[in-house]
Coordinates of C-alpha atoms in Angstrom, one line a residue:
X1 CA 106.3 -43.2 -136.6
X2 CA 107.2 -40.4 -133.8
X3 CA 105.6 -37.9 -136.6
X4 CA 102.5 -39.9 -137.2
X5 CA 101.7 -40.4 -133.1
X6 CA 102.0 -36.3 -132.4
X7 CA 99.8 -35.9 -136.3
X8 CA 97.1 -38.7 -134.6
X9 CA 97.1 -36.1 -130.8
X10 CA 97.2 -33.0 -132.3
X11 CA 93.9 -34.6 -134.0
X12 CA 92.5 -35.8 -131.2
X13 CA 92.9 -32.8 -129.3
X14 CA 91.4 -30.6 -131.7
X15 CA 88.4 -32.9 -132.3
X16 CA 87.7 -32.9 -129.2
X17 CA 87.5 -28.8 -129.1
X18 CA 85.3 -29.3 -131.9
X19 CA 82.6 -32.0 -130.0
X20 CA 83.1 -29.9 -127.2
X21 CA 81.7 -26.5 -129.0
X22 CA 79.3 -28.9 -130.2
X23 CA 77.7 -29.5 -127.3
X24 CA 78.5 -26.5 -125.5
X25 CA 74.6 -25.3 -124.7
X26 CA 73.8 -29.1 -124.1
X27 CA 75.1 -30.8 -120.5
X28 CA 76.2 -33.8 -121.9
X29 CA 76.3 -36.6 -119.1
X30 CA 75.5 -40.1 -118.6
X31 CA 71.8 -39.1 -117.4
X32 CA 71.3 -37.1 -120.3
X33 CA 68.5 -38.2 -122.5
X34 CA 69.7 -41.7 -124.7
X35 CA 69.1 -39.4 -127.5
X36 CA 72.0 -37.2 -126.9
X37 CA 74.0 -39.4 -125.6
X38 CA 73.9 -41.6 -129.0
X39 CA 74.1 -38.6 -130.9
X40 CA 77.7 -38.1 -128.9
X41 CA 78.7 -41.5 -129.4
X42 CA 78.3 -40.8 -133.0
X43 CA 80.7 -37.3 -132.4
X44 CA 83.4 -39.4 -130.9
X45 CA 82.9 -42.0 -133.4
X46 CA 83.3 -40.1 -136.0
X47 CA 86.3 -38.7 -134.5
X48 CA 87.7 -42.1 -134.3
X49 CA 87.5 -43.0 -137.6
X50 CA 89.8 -39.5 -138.4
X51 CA 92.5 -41.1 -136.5
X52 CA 92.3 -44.3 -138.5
X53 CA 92.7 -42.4 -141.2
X54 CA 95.8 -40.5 -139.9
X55 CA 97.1 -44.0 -138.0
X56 CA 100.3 -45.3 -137.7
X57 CA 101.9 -47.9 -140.4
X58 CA 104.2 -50.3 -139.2
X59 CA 103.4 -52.4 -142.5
X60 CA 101.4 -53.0 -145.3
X61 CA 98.8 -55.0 -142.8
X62 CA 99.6 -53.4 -139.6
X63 CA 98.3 -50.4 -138.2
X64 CA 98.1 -48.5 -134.8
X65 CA 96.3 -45.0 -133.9
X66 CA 94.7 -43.7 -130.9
X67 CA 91.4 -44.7 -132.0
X68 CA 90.3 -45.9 -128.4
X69 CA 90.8 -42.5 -126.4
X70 CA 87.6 -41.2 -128.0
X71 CA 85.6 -44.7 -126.9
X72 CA 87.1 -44.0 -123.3
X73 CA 86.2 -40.1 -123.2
X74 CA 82.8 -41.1 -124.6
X75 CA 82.2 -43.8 -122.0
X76 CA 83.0 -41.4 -119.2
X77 CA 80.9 -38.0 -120.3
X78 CA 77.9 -40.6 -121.8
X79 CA 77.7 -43.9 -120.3
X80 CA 77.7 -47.3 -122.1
X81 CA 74.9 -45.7 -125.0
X82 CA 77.7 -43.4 -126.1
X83 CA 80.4 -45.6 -125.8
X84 CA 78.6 -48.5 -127.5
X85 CA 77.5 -46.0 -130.5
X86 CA 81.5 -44.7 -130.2
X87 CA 83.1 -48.3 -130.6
X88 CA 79.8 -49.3 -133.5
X89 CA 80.7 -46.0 -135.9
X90 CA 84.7 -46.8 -135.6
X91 CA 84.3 -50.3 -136.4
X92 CA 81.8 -49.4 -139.2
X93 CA 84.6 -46.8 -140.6
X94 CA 87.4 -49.5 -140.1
X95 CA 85.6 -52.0 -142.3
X96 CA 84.5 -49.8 -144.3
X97 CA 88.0 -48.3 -145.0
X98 CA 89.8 -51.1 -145.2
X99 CA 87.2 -53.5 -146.7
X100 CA 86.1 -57.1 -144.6
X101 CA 89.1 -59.2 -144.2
X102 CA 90.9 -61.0 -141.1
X103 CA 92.6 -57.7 -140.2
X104 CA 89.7 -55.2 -140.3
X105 CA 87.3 -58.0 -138.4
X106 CA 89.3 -59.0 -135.5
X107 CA 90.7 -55.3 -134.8
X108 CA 86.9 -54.3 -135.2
X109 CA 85.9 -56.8 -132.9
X110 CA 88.2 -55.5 -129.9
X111 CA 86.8 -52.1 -130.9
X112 CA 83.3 -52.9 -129.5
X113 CA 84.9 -54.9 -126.6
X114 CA 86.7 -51.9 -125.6
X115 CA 83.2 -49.7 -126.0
X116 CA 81.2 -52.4 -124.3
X117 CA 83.8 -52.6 -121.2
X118 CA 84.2 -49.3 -120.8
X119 CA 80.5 -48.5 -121.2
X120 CA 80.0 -50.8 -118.1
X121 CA 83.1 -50.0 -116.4
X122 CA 82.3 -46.1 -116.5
X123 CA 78.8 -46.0 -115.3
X124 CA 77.3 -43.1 -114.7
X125 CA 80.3 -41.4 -112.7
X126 CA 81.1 -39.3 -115.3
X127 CA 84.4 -37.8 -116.5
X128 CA 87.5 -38.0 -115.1
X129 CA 91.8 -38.2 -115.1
X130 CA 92.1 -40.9 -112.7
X131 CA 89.0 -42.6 -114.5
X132 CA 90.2 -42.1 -117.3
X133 CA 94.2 -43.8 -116.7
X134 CA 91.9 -47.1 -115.4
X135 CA 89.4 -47.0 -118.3
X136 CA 92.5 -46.5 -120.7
X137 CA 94.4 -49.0 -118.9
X138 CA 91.6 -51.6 -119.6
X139 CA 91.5 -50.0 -124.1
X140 CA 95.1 -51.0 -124.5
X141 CA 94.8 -54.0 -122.9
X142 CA 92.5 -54.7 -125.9
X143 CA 94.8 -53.2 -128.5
X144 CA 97.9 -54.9 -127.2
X145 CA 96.2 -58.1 -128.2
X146 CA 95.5 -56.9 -131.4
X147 CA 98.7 -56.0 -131.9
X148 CA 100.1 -58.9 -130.5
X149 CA 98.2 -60.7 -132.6
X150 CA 98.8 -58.8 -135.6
X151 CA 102.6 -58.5 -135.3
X152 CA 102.4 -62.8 -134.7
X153 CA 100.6 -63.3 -138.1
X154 CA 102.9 -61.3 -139.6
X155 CA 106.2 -62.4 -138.0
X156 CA 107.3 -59.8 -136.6
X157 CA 106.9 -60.9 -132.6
X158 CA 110.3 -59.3 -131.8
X159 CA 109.0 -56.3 -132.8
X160 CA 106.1 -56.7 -130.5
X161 CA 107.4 -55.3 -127.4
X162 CA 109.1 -52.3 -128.2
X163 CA 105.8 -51.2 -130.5
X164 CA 103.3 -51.8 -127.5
X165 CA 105.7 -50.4 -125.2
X166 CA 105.4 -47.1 -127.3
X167 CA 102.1 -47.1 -127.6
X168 CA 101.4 -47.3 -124.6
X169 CA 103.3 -44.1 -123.4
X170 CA 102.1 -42.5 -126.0
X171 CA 98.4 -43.3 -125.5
X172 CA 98.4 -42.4 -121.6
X173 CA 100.3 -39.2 -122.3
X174 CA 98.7 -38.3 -125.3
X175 CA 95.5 -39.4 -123.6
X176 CA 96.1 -37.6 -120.3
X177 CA 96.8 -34.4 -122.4
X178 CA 93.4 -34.8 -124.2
X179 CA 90.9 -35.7 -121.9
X180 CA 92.1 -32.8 -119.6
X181 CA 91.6 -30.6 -122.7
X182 CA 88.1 -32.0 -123.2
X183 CA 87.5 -31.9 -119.2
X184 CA 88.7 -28.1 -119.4
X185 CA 86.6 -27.3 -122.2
X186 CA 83.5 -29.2 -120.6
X187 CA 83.8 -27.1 -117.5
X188 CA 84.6 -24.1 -119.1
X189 CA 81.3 -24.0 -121.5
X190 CA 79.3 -25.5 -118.5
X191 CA 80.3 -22.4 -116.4
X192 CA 79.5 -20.2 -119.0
X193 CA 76.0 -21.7 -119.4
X194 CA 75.6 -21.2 -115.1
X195 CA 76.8 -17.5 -116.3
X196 CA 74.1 -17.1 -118.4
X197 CA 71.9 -18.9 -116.2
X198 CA 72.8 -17.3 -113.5
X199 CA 72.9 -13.6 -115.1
X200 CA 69.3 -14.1 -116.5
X201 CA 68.0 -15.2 -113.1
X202 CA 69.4 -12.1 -112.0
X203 CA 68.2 -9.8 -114.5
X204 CA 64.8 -11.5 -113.9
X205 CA 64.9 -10.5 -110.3
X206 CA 65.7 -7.0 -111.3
X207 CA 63.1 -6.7 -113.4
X208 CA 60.8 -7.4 -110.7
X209 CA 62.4 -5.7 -107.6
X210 CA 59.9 -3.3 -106.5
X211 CA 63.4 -0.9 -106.1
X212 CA 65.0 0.9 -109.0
X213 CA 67.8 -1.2 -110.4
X214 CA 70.6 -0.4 -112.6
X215 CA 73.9 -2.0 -113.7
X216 CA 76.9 0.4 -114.2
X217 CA 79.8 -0.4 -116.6
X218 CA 82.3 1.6 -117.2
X219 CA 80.1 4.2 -114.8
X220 CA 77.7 4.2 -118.1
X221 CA 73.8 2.4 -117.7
X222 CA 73.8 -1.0 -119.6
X223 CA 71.0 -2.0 -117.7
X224 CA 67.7 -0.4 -115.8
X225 CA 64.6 -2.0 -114.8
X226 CA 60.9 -0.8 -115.4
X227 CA 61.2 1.2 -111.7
X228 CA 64.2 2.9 -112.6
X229 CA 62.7 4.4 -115.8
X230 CA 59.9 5.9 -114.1
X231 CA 62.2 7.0 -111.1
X232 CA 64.4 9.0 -113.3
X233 CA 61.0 10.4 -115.1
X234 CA 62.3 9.0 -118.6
X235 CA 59.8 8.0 -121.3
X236 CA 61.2 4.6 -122.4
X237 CA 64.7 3.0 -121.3
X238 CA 66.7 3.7 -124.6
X239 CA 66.8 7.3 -122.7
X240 CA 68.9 5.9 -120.0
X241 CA 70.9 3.2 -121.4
X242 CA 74.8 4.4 -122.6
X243 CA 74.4 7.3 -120.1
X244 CA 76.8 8.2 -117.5
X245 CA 74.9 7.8 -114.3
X246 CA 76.3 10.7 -112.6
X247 CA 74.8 12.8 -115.1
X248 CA 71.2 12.2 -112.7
X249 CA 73.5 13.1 -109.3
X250 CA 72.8 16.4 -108.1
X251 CA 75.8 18.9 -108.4
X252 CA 75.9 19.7 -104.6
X253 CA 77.1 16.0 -103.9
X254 CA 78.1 15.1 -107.3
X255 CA 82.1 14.4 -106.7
X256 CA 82.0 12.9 -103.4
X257 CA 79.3 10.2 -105.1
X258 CA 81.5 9.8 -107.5
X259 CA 84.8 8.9 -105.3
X260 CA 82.5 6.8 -103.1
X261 CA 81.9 4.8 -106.0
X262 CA 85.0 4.2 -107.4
X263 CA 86.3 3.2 -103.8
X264 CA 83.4 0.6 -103.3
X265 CA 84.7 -0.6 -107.0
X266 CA 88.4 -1.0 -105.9
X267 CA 87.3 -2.6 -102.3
X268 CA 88.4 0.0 -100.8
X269 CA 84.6 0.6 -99.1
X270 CA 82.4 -2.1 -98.3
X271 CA 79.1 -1.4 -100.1
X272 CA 76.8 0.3 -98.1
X273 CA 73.6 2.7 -98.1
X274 CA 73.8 6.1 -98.9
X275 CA 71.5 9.0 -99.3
X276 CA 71.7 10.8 -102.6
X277 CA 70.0 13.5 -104.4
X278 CA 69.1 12.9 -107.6
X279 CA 68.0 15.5 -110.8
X280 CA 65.1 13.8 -112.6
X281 CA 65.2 14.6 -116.7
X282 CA 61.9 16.3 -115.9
X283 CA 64.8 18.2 -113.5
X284 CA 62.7 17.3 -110.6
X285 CA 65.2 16.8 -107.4
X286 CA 64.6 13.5 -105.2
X287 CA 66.4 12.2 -102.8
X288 CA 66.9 8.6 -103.0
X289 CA 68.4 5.3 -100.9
X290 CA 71.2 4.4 -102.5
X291 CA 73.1 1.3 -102.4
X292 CA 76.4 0.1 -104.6
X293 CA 77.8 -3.0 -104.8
X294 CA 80.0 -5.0 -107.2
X295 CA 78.8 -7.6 -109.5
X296 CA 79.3 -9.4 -113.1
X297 CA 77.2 -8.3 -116.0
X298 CA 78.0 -10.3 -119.2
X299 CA 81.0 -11.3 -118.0
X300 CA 82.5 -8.0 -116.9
X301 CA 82.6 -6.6 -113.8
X302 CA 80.1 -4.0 -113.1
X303 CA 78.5 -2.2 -110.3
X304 CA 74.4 -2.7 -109.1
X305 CA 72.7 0.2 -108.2
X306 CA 70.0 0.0 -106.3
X307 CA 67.6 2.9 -105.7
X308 CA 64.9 3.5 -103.9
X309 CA 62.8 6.9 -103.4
X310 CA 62.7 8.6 -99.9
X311 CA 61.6 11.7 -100.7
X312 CA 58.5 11.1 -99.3
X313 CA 59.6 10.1 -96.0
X314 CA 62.2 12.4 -96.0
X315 CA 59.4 15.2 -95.9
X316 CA 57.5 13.3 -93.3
X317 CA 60.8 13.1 -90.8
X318 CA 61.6 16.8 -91.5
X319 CA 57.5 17.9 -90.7
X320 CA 58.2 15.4 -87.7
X321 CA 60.6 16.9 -86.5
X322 CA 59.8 20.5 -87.0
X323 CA 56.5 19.1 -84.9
X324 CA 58.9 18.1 -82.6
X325 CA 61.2 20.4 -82.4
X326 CA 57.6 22.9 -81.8
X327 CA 56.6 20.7 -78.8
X328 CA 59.2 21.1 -77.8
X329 CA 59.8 24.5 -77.5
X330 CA 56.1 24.3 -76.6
X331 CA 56.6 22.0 -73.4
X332 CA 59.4 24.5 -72.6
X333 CA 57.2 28.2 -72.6
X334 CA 54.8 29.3 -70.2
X335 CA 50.8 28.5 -71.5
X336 CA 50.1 32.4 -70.3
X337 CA 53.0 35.0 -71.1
X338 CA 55.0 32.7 -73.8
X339 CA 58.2 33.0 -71.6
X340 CA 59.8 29.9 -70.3
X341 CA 57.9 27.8 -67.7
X342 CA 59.2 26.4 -64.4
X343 CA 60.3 23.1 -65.7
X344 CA 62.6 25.4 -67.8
X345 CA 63.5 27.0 -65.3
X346 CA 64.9 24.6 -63.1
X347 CA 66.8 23.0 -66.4
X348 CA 68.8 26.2 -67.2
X349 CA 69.5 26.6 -62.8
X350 CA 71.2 23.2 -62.8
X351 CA 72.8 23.6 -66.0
X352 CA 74.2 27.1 -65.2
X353 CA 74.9 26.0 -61.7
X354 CA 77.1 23.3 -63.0
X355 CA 79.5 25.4 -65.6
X356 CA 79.9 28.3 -63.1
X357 CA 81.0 25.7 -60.2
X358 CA 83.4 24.3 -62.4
X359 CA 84.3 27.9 -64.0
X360 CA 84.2 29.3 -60.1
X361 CA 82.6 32.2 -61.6
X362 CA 79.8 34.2 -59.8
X363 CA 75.9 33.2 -60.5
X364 CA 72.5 35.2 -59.8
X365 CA 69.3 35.0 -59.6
X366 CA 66.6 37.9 -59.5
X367 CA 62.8 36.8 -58.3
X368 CA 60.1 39.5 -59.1
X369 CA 56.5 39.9 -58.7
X370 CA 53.7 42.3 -59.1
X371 CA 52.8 44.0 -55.9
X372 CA 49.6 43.9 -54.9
X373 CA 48.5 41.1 -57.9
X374 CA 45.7 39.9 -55.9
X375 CA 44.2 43.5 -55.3
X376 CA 44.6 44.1 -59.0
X377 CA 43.0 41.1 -60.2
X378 CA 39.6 42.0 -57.8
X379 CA 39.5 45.3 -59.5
X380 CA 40.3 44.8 -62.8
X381 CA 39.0 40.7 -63.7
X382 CA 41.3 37.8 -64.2
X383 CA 41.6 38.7 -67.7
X384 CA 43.3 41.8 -67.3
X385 CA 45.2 39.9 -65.0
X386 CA 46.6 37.7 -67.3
X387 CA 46.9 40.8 -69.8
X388 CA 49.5 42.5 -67.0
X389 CA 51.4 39.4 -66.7
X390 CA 52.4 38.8 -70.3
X391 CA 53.2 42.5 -70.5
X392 CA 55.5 42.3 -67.7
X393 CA 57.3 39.0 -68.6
X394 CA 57.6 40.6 -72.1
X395 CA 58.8 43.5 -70.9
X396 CA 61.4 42.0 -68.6
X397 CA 62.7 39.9 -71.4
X398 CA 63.3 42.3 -73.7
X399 CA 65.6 43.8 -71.0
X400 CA 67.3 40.9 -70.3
X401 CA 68.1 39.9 -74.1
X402 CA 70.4 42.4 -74.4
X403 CA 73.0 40.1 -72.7
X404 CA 71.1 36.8 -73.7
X405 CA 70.1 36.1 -69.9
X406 CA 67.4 33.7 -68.9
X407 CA 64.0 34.5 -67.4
X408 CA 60.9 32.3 -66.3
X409 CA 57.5 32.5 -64.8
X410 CA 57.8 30.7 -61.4
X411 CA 54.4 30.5 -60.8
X412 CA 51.7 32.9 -60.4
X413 CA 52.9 36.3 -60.6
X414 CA 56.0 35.6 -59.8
X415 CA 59.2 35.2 -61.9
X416 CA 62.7 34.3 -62.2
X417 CA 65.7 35.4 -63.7
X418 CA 68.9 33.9 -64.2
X419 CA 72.4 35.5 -65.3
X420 CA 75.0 33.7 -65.4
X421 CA 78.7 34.5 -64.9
X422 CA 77.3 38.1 -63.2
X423 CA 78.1 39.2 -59.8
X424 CA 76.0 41.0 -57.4
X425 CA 76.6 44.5 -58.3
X426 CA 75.8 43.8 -61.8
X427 CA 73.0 41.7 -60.9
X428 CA 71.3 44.3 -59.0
X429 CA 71.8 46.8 -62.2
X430 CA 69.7 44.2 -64.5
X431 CA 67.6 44.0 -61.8
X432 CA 67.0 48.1 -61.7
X433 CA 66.6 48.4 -64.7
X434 CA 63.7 45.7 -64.8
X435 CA 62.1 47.3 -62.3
X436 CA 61.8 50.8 -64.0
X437 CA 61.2 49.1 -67.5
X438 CA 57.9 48.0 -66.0
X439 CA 57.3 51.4 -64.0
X440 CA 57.6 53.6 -67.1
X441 CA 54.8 51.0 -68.5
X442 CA 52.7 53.0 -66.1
X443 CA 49.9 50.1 -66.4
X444 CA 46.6 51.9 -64.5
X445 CA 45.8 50.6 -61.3
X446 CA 42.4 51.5 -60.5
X447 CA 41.5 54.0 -57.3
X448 CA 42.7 52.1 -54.3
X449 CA 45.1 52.6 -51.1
X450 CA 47.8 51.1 -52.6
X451 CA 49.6 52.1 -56.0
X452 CA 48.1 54.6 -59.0
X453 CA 50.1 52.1 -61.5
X454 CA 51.3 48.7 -61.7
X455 CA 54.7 47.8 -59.9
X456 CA 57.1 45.0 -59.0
X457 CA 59.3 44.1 -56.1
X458 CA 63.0 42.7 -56.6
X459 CA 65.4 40.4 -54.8
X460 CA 68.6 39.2 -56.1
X461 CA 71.1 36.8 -54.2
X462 CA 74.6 36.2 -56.2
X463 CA 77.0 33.8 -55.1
X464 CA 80.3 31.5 -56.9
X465 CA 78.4 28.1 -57.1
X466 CA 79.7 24.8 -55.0
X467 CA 78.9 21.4 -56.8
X468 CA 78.3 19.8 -53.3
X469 CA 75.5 22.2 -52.8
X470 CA 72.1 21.8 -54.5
X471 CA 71.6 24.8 -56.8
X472 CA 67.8 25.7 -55.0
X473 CA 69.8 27.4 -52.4
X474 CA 70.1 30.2 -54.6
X475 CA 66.4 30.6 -55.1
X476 CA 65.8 30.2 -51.5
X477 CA 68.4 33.4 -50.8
X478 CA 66.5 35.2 -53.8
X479 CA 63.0 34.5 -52.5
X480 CA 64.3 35.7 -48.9
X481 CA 65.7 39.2 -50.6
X482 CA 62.3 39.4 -52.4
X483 CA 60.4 39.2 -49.5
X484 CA 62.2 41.4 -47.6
X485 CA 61.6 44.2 -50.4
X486 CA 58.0 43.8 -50.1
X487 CA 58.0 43.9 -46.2
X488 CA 60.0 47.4 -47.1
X489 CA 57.3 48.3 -49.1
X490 CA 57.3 47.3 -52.0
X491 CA 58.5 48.4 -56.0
X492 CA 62.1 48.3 -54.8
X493 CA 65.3 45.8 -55.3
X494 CA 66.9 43.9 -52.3
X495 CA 70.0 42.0 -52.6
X496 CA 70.1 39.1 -50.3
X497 CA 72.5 40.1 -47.3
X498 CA 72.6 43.8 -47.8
X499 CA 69.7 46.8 -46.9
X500 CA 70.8 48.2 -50.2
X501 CA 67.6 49.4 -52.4
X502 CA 66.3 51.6 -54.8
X503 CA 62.3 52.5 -54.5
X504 CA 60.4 54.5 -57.1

């Protein structure tokens, strides 16, 4: 009997992997159209009618099986239609099998009690274990009268109690061990169909992004939308798909994109965006957005690319920011001789001021201007003017290059010059040698009283810079030095604080 109870689960169990493949693309509930849910009751029917086959003989007019397990399952995943068409096709194969006679009708009988209770009992609640020990509970409650009755007719009632009591763990265990399989199988084929469901949702969103999207398995294309194609200039997608992707990343940047995908595919990096260039199969370089994250492409994990084309913009921002950059070196030069302006000027002071306080090394400054500008400009036009003036600021800059020290146009026609970490000696050599840079120019000055060609006046002031002290000073000492030079008459170099000159 043992043998014939594991013969009647191993059937049930199996059967109920077959319904379940069965209905695998169909969500088979108690809302489900009455259509299906008959056609189940049928399945689990027909399934009951295999363990009547395979039941249990205890003698030549007693039989027991599990036939009522499919009735229950079928009552939880369909409602009362399927356990109603369940409990009719079982007690259509019992009669039918055994032909119609006191112990095929009355066993037949509590067959569409059981499918009728349970029907109403499960309602539309749907499947499962603790459902299913109460709805069981209620099945054998029906059998064991059948059985009781049975055994009674036959006079065997001190057998009666030992058989139900075996049936009964075997039903709930055997039971049990079923339905989970059939729950298991259930969930299992319904979260394959969200899978799918889910997958072709996505895939239907890729296809539309207005972004290049690819899926990467293995590091190889399986998938690439309409955008992609025409990013990567290919002529249909079969070009793309099976390809490794880092074939299309530019060699320049080609490992490190490669590491920093593998890392975001281990978690070892959170997805982010990254720009890439890419090499077109036209070979046409672009640089592209690039964003990698993990996903689940048929069930395997995969990467989503997502690319999006900034080469555009990216030639945009650099002509920006050459603009920029233009302006401003622009807002930094003097309109009239190209050399840097006042608002330069005072930029490079405090900045130099700063870094020789905190270096205590020495700072100058040299002012200069041209002697007897205003004369000059009478006699020769504001034009030529201006013409002296850039000569001389270009002059005096190519002098003071050499050491990469800073000059300016202070205003008019005067200028500034700043050399940092130079003391006053030295200071009044760059300051010669401006001076006699611009005198060997020998620029005509028309007939007058004053000079036969162009000249300049110097003064220079050096001192070791204090923080507390506003870094003007120095240009006040400068401007002093300079003035003195052209009270002395002019195209010579004063150093603030000492009667030291040189005259041409």
């Amino acid at each position: 009997m043992f043998k014939d109870f594991i013969t009647n689960a191993s059937l049930l169990v199996t059967s109920f992997f077959i319904i379940g493949q069965l209905f695998k693309d169909y969500r088979l509930r108690p809302s489900s159209s009455w259509k299906m849910r008959a056609a189940a009751g049928v399945c689990f029917g027909l399934q009951g009618i295999l363990l009547m086959i395979y039941s249990v003989r205890l003698n030549e007019s007693v039989i027991v099986d599990l036939r009522h397990i499919p009735i229950v399952v079928a009552a939880m995943q369909g409602g009362p239609v399927s356990a109603v068409f369940s409990a009719a096709v079982i007690m259509s194969g019992r009669i039918g099998l055994f032909g119609p006679s006191y112990t095929s009708v009355l066993p037949s009988i509590l067959i569409m009690l059981i499918g009728i209770t349970c029907g109403a009992l499960a309602g539309n609640k749907g499947i499962s274990m603790r459902r299913f020990l109460l709805l069981n509970t209620v099945a054998m409650i029906y059998v064991s009268v059948a059985v009781a009755m049975q055994f009674g007719l036959n006079g065997l009632q001190g057998q009666v109690a030992s058989v139900l009591a075996y049936h009964w763990v075997i039903s709930t265990t055997v039971g049990l061990l079923s339905t989970y399989t059939f729950l298991s199988i259930v969930r299992a084929h319904e979260s394959t169909k969200k899978l799918q469901q889910s997958e072709a949702r996505y895939k239907r969103l890729i296809t539309a992004s207005p972004d290049a999207t690819l899926v990467l398995s293995q590091d190889l294309i399986v998938f690439i939308n309409e955008k992609g194609v025409r990013l990567l200039r290919a002529a249909a997608r079969k070009e793309l798909l099976g390809r490794p992707i880092y074939d299309f990343f530019h060699p320049d940047n080609r490992n490190t994109s490669w590491t920093r995908c593998q890392d975001i595919r281990s978690g070892k990096t959170q997805p982010e965006l990254i720009e890439q260039k890419l090499v077109c199969l036209d070979d046409t370089e672009i640089i592209v957005e690039l964003s990698v994250s993990p996903t689940v492409y048929k069930g395997n994990a995969a990467l989503l690319v997502t690319l999006r084309d900034i080469t555009g913009r990216k030639t945009t921002e650099r002509q920006l920011q050459e603009a920029l950059s233009l302006l401003q070196k622009l807002s930094d030069l003097d309109g009239l001789t190209g050399i840097a302006n006042r608002r330069k000027l005072d930029e490079h002071l405090a900045k130099a001021w700063s870094g020789c306080a905190a270096n205590r090394s020495p700072l100058s400054v040299i002012m200069f201007d041209v002697d007897h500008f205003k004369a000059y400009n009478d006699s020769h036009g504001h034009l030529g003017g201006d013409e002296v003036l850039r000569t001389i600021a270009l002059t005096a800059n190519a002098v003071l290059l050499q050491k990469s020290h800073f000059i300016a146009r202070y205003g008019g026609e005067e200028f500034a010059c700043i050399l940092t970490e130079v003391g006053a000696e030295e200071a009044y050599e760059w300051a010669e040698a401006i001076r006699m840079a611009v005198e060997r120019l020998a620029l005509p000055f028309k007939p007058s009283d004053a000079n036969v060609y162009v000249t300049v006046s110097l003064g220079l002031a050096s001192l070791v810079p204090d923080a507390s002290t506003p870094p003007e000073q120095l240009i006040d000492l400068a401007d002093k030095a300079l003035y003195q030079a052209k009270a002395e008459g002019r195209n010579r170099t004063v150093c603030y604080g000492s009667t030291d000159e040189a005259a041409g």
